[in-house]
């Protein structure tokens, strides 16, 4: 065996004794791992593009019995032997018993869609370890079936009656309509706001960087998005900017989504439209009662009189209309619920204990 050029088995991380199923599973695993759309930045994307194409070329050869036979005997150089492909697309070719195949003119994304199915979502669809493409529709197929390699793109108008772009098989078969680009997955950001911002409402200007296609080339651009926060919005509220996300050659621009969150507050805890405040109360005041001032979210204070009752740790008081605005009912607000944290003295002398024992009966 002559092994020249790249080692396609090593690229797919499989032994030379791998079966057809093992080759396919290895391709799926590697293609998912190095899919360019999963890269975090442009540097990583460029590396993934190169690796993704190499994985596709390896699978294109090893999944075809005749190509694999030639590769196993003569290596990659054996596949590149021979003259130009009669298809005329500029790819190299090899001959085997008079049959000619294109080799390097491989679209790795078309191969990926053929194996996984055109509607497979690399970000959201389930991907099982056995990778037998359970998510693919029944009519999906490997684009390398029946030696349909090497396709040339023709724009609309290239053939009468074709109102959209289409592909023409290099073998001269019937044209296939180009699949409509799917919408890219939305990108979601967390937007943490203070309770005051959610109480009063506010405007936030968020600068984003996104990937866009301009004149056939992909590049980064920035845009400032304005978010008008309405009084009373709750954590979990989502604000969507349709079509302001990333796009690429295979996807139209996705959405940008901001998910509202709440920053911790030093005084209040939110419960729906109500606010909860815990007031520290000395034991004496808890037993004897008194009048207290309670802070509110708008900065004012309200007086709370508790002069004729004993306050226990389970006591609560509700102050109406001092909570958060109710966004679905303008002009309405929730309540302020006061809890009490009874502060006990750290120690008592003998005289103080006798006084307490004289006025508080035992159990």
Coordinates of C-alpha atoms in Angstrom, one line a residue:
X1 CA 0.0 0.0 0.0
X2 CA 1.3 3.4 -0.9
X3 CA 0.3 6.1 1.6
X4 CA 1.0 9.6 0.2
X5 CA -0.6 12.9 1.0
X6 CA -3.0 13.4 3.9
X7 CA -4.1 10.6 6.2
X8 CA -7.9 10.7 5.9
X9 CA -8.3 8.0 8.6
X10 CA -6.3 10.1 11.0
X11 CA -8.4 13.2 10.1
X12 CA -11.6 11.3 11.1
X13 CA -9.8 9.7 14.1
X14 CA -10.6 6.1 13.0
X15 CA -8.6 3.0 12.3
X16 CA -8.1 1.7 8.8
X17 CA -10.3 -1.2 9.7
X18 CA -13.3 1.1 10.4
X19 CA -16.7 0.0 9.0
X20 CA -19.0 2.1 6.9
X21 CA -21.1 2.9 10.0
X22 CA -18.0 3.8 12.0
X23 CA -16.8 6.1 9.2
X24 CA -20.1 7.9 9.1
X25 CA -20.4 8.2 12.9
X26 CA -16.8 9.6 13.0
X27 CA -17.7 12.2 10.3
X28 CA -20.8 13.3 12.2
X29 CA -18.9 13.7 15.4
X30 CA -16.0 15.7 13.8
X31 CA -18.3 17.8 11.6
X32 CA -20.3 18.9 14.7
X33 CA -17.2 19.6 16.7
X34 CA -15.6 21.8 14.0
X35 CA -18.7 23.4 12.3
X36 CA -17.7 27.0 11.5
X37 CA -21.0 28.4 12.8
X38 CA -20.1 27.2 16.3
X39 CA -16.8 29.2 16.4
X40 CA -16.7 32.0 19.0
X41 CA -14.7 34.5 16.9
X42 CA -13.3 35.1 13.4
X43 CA -9.9 33.5 14.2
X44 CA -11.6 30.3 15.4
X45 CA -14.0 30.4 12.5
X46 CA -11.2 30.5 10.0
X47 CA -9.5 27.5 11.6
X48 CA -12.8 25.6 11.8
X49 CA -13.5 26.4 8.1
X50 CA -10.3 24.7 7.1
X51 CA -10.8 21.7 9.4
X52 CA -14.5 21.4 8.4
X53 CA -13.5 21.2 4.7
X54 CA -10.7 18.6 5.4
X55 CA -13.2 16.5 7.3
X56 CA -15.6 16.6 4.4
X57 CA -12.9 15.6 1.9
X58 CA -11.9 12.7 4.1
X59 CA -15.5 11.4 4.4
X60 CA -16.2 12.0 0.7
X61 CA -13.4 9.5 -0.1
X62 CA -13.8 7.0 2.7
X63 CA -17.6 6.7 2.3
X64 CA -17.3 5.8 -1.4
X65 CA -16.1 2.2 -1.9
X66 CA -14.3 2.8 -5.2
X67 CA -12.5 6.0 -4.0
X68 CA -11.6 4.3 -0.7
X69 CA -10.1 1.3 -2.6
X70 CA -7.9 3.7 -4.7
X71 CA -7.0 5.7 -1.6
X72 CA -6.1 2.6 0.4
X73 CA -3.8 1.5 -2.5
X74 CA -2.2 4.7 -3.7
X75 CA -3.0 7.4 -1.0
X76 CA -4.3 10.9 -1.7
X77 CA -2.0 11.3 -4.7
X78 CA -3.7 8.3 -6.3
X79 CA -7.0 10.2 -6.2
X80 CA -5.4 13.3 -7.8
X81 CA -3.9 11.4 -10.7
X82 CA -5.3 11.9 -14.2
X83 CA -6.4 14.9 -16.2
X84 CA -9.0 17.5 -15.7
X85 CA -12.5 16.4 -15.0
X86 CA -14.7 16.3 -18.1
X87 CA -17.3 18.2 -16.0
X88 CA -15.1 21.3 -16.7
X89 CA -15.3 22.7 -13.1
X90 CA -11.6 22.9 -12.5
X91 CA -11.3 20.0 -10.1
X92 CA -8.8 17.2 -10.3
X93 CA -10.0 13.7 -11.1
X94 CA -9.0 10.1 -11.1
X95 CA -9.8 7.2 -13.3
X96 CA -10.9 3.7 -12.3
X97 CA -12.0 1.4 -15.0
X98 CA -13.0 4.3 -17.3
X99 CA -15.2 6.0 -14.7
X100 CA -14.2 9.5 -13.8
X101 CA -15.0 11.2 -10.4
X102 CA -14.4 14.7 -9.2
X103 CA -12.5 14.8 -6.0
X104 CA -11.6 18.3 -4.7
X105 CA -14.7 20.2 -5.7
X106 CA -16.6 19.5 -2.5
X107 CA -18.9 21.8 -0.7
X108 CA -18.5 20.8 2.9
X109 CA -21.8 22.5 3.9
X110 CA -23.7 20.7 1.2
X111 CA -22.2 17.4 2.4
X112 CA -23.1 18.3 6.0
X113 CA -26.8 19.0 5.0
X114 CA -26.9 15.8 3.0
X115 CA -25.8 13.7 6.0
X116 CA -27.7 15.5 8.8
X117 CA -30.7 16.7 6.8
X118 CA -31.3 20.2 5.6
X119 CA -33.3 21.3 8.7
X120 CA -30.8 20.1 11.3
X121 CA -30.0 22.8 13.8
X122 CA -26.5 22.6 15.1
X123 CA -27.4 24.7 18.1
X124 CA -30.7 23.3 19.1
X125 CA -31.4 19.9 17.7
X126 CA -30.6 16.8 19.8
X127 CA -27.4 15.0 18.7
X128 CA -27.2 11.5 20.1
X129 CA -23.9 9.7 20.6
X130 CA -24.8 7.0 18.2
X131 CA -25.2 9.7 15.6
X132 CA -27.5 7.8 13.3
X133 CA -29.2 11.0 12.2
X134 CA -32.5 10.4 13.8
X135 CA -33.4 14.0 13.2
X136 CA -33.1 13.9 9.5
X137 CA -36.3 13.9 7.5
X138 CA -37.1 10.7 5.6
X139 CA -36.2 12.1 2.2
X140 CA -32.8 13.5 3.3
X141 CA -29.9 11.8 1.6
X142 CA -26.1 11.9 1.4
X143 CA -25.3 14.2 -1.6
X144 CA -22.6 11.7 -2.6
X145 CA -25.2 9.0 -3.4
X146 CA -25.1 8.1 -7.1
X147 CA -21.9 9.9 -7.6
X148 CA -23.6 13.4 -7.6
X149 CA -20.4 15.3 -6.8
X150 CA -19.3 18.6 -8.1
X151 CA -22.1 21.1 -8.6
X152 CA -21.9 24.5 -10.2
X153 CA -24.0 27.4 -9.1
X154 CA -26.1 29.3 -11.6
X155 CA -28.0 32.5 -10.7
X156 CA -31.6 33.2 -11.5
X157 CA -32.2 33.8 -15.2
X158 CA -29.7 31.2 -16.2
X159 CA -32.5 29.0 -17.3
X160 CA -35.9 30.0 -18.6
X161 CA -38.7 29.6 -16.1
X162 CA -36.5 29.3 -13.0
X163 CA -37.4 32.2 -10.8
X164 CA -34.9 31.4 -8.1
X165 CA -31.3 30.4 -7.9
X166 CA -30.6 26.7 -8.6
X167 CA -27.8 24.1 -8.8
X168 CA -27.0 22.1 -12.0
X169 CA -25.6 18.6 -11.4
X170 CA -22.3 18.2 -13.1
X171 CA -23.6 15.0 -14.6
X172 CA -26.1 17.0 -16.6
X173 CA -29.1 15.9 -14.6
X174 CA -32.2 18.1 -13.9
X175 CA -31.6 21.3 -12.0
X176 CA -32.2 21.4 -8.3
X177 CA -33.6 24.5 -6.6
X178 CA -31.3 26.1 -4.1
X179 CA -32.6 25.6 -0.6
X180 CA -33.9 28.8 1.0
X181 CA -31.6 30.1 3.6
X182 CA -32.9 29.4 7.1
X183 CA -33.0 32.0 9.8
X184 CA -29.9 32.0 12.1
X185 CA -30.4 31.1 15.7
X186 CA -31.2 34.1 18.0
X187 CA -28.5 35.5 20.2
X188 CA -29.6 36.2 23.8
X189 CA -28.0 38.6 26.2
X190 CA -28.8 39.1 29.9
X191 CA -29.6 42.7 30.9
X192 CA -29.4 43.2 34.6
X193 CA -31.3 46.2 36.0
X194 CA -31.7 47.8 39.4
X195 CA -35.1 47.8 41.2
X196 CA -35.2 51.5 40.8
X197 CA -34.8 51.2 37.0
X198 CA -37.6 48.7 36.9
X199 CA -39.7 50.9 39.1
X200 CA -39.3 54.1 37.2
X201 CA -38.6 52.7 33.7
X202 CA -35.6 53.7 31.8
X203 CA -33.9 53.6 28.4
X204 CA -30.9 51.5 27.7
X205 CA -28.5 51.8 24.7
X206 CA -26.7 48.6 24.0
X207 CA -23.9 48.4 21.5
X208 CA -23.6 45.0 19.8
X209 CA -21.2 43.5 17.2
X210 CA -22.6 41.2 14.6
X211 CA -21.6 39.3 11.5
X212 CA -23.0 40.5 8.2
X213 CA -22.6 39.7 4.5
X214 CA -21.8 42.7 2.4
X215 CA -21.0 42.4 -1.4
X216 CA -20.5 38.7 -0.9
X217 CA -18.0 39.0 1.9
X218 CA -18.6 38.5 5.6
X219 CA -17.4 41.1 8.2
X220 CA -18.2 42.5 11.6
X221 CA -20.2 45.6 12.1
X222 CA -21.5 47.5 15.2
X223 CA -25.0 48.8 16.0
X224 CA -26.6 50.5 18.9
X225 CA -30.0 49.1 20.0
X226 CA -32.3 51.1 22.2
X227 CA -34.4 49.3 24.9
X228 CA -37.3 51.2 26.4
X229 CA -37.8 49.5 29.8
X230 CA -41.4 50.0 31.0
X231 CA -42.1 50.6 34.7
X232 CA -43.0 47.3 36.4
X233 CA -41.2 44.9 34.0
X234 CA -40.2 41.7 35.8
X235 CA -37.2 39.5 35.6
X236 CA -37.5 37.1 32.6
X237 CA -39.1 39.7 30.3
X238 CA -37.6 39.4 26.9
X239 CA -37.1 42.2 24.3
X240 CA -36.5 41.0 20.7
X241 CA -34.9 42.9 17.9
X242 CA -35.9 40.9 14.8
X243 CA -33.2 40.5 12.1
X244 CA -30.5 42.4 14.0
X245 CA -28.3 39.4 14.8
X246 CA -25.7 37.5 12.8
X247 CA -26.0 36.2 9.3
X248 CA -23.8 34.1 7.1
X249 CA -23.7 32.5 3.7
X250 CA -26.2 29.8 4.7
X251 CA -28.5 31.8 7.1
X252 CA -30.4 35.0 7.0
X253 CA -29.9 37.3 9.9
X254 CA -31.2 36.0 13.2
X255 CA -32.7 38.0 16.1
X256 CA -31.1 39.7 19.1
X257 CA -32.9 39.0 22.4
X258 CA -32.3 40.8 25.7
X259 CA -33.5 39.0 28.8
X260 CA -34.3 41.3 31.7
X261 CA -32.8 40.4 35.1
X262 CA -32.8 42.1 38.5
X263 CA -29.8 43.2 40.4
X264 CA -29.8 42.4 44.2
X265 CA -31.1 45.3 46.2
X266 CA -29.7 46.3 49.7
X267 CA -33.2 46.9 51.2
X268 CA -35.9 45.2 49.2
X269 CA -36.7 41.7 47.7
X270 CA -39.2 41.5 44.9
X271 CA -42.1 39.0 44.9
X272 CA -44.2 39.6 41.7
X273 CA -45.5 43.2 42.1
X274 CA -44.9 43.3 45.8
X275 CA -41.7 44.3 47.6
X276 CA -40.5 42.7 50.9
X277 CA -38.6 44.7 53.4
X278 CA -37.2 43.3 56.7
X279 CA -37.2 45.8 59.6
X280 CA -34.8 45.3 62.5
X281 CA -36.7 45.7 65.7
X282 CA -35.2 45.7 69.2
X283 CA -36.8 43.3 71.6
X284 CA -38.1 46.1 73.8
X285 CA -40.0 47.6 70.9
X286 CA -41.3 44.2 69.8
X287 CA -42.8 43.7 73.3
X288 CA -43.9 47.3 74.0
X289 CA -44.8 48.4 70.5
X290 CA -44.0 51.8 68.9
X291 CA -44.0 53.9 65.8
X292 CA -41.5 53.2 63.0
X293 CA -40.5 54.7 59.7
X294 CA -40.2 52.3 56.8
X295 CA -38.3 53.2 53.6
X296 CA -40.0 52.8 50.2
X297 CA -38.6 52.1 46.7
X298 CA -39.3 55.7 45.5
X299 CA -37.1 57.1 48.3
X300 CA -39.8 58.3 50.6
X301 CA -40.6 56.9 54.0
X302 CA -44.0 55.8 55.5
X303 CA -44.9 55.6 59.2
X304 CA -45.9 52.3 60.7
X305 CA -47.6 52.3 64.1
X306 CA -47.6 49.2 66.2
X307 CA -48.3 50.4 69.7
X308 CA -50.9 48.0 70.9
X309 CA -49.6 44.6 70.1
X310 CA -46.6 42.4 70.6
X311 CA -44.5 41.8 67.5
X312 CA -43.2 38.2 67.0
X313 CA -40.7 37.0 64.3
X314 CA -43.7 35.8 62.3
X315 CA -45.5 39.1 62.3
X316 CA -45.9 40.9 58.9
X317 CA -47.6 44.1 57.9
X318 CA -48.7 45.1 54.5
X319 CA -48.5 48.7 53.3
X320 CA -50.8 49.2 50.3
X321 CA -49.7 50.7 47.0
X322 CA -46.0 51.0 47.9
X323 CA -44.7 48.1 45.8
X324 CA -43.8 47.9 42.1
X325 CA -45.9 49.3 39.3
X326 CA -48.2 46.7 37.6
X327 CA -47.2 47.0 33.9
X328 CA -50.5 45.6 32.7
X329 CA -52.5 48.0 34.9
X330 CA -51.1 51.5 34.5
X331 CA -51.4 53.5 37.7
X332 CA -51.6 50.5 39.9
X333 CA -48.9 49.2 42.2
X334 CA -48.3 46.2 44.4
X335 CA -47.8 46.4 48.2
X336 CA -44.8 46.7 50.5
X337 CA -44.7 43.8 52.9
X338 CA -42.8 44.4 56.1
X339 CA -41.2 41.5 58.0
X340 CA -39.5 41.9 61.4
X341 CA -36.2 40.7 62.6
X342 CA -36.3 40.8 66.4
X343 CA -33.0 41.9 67.8
X344 CA -32.3 40.3 71.2
X345 CA -29.9 41.7 73.7
X346 CA -26.6 39.9 73.8
X347 CA -26.6 39.6 77.6
X348 CA -28.7 40.6 80.7
X349 CA -27.5 41.2 84.3
X350 CA -29.2 39.7 87.3
X351 CA -31.3 42.7 88.1
X352 CA -32.6 42.9 84.5
X353 CA -33.5 39.2 84.5
X354 CA -35.5 39.6 87.8
X355 CA -37.4 42.6 86.3
X356 CA -38.3 40.6 83.2
X357 CA -39.3 37.6 85.3
X358 CA -41.6 39.8 87.4
X359 CA -43.6 41.1 84.5
X360 CA -43.5 38.2 82.0
X361 CA -45.2 35.1 83.4
X362 CA -43.5 31.7 82.9
X363 CA -44.9 28.9 80.8

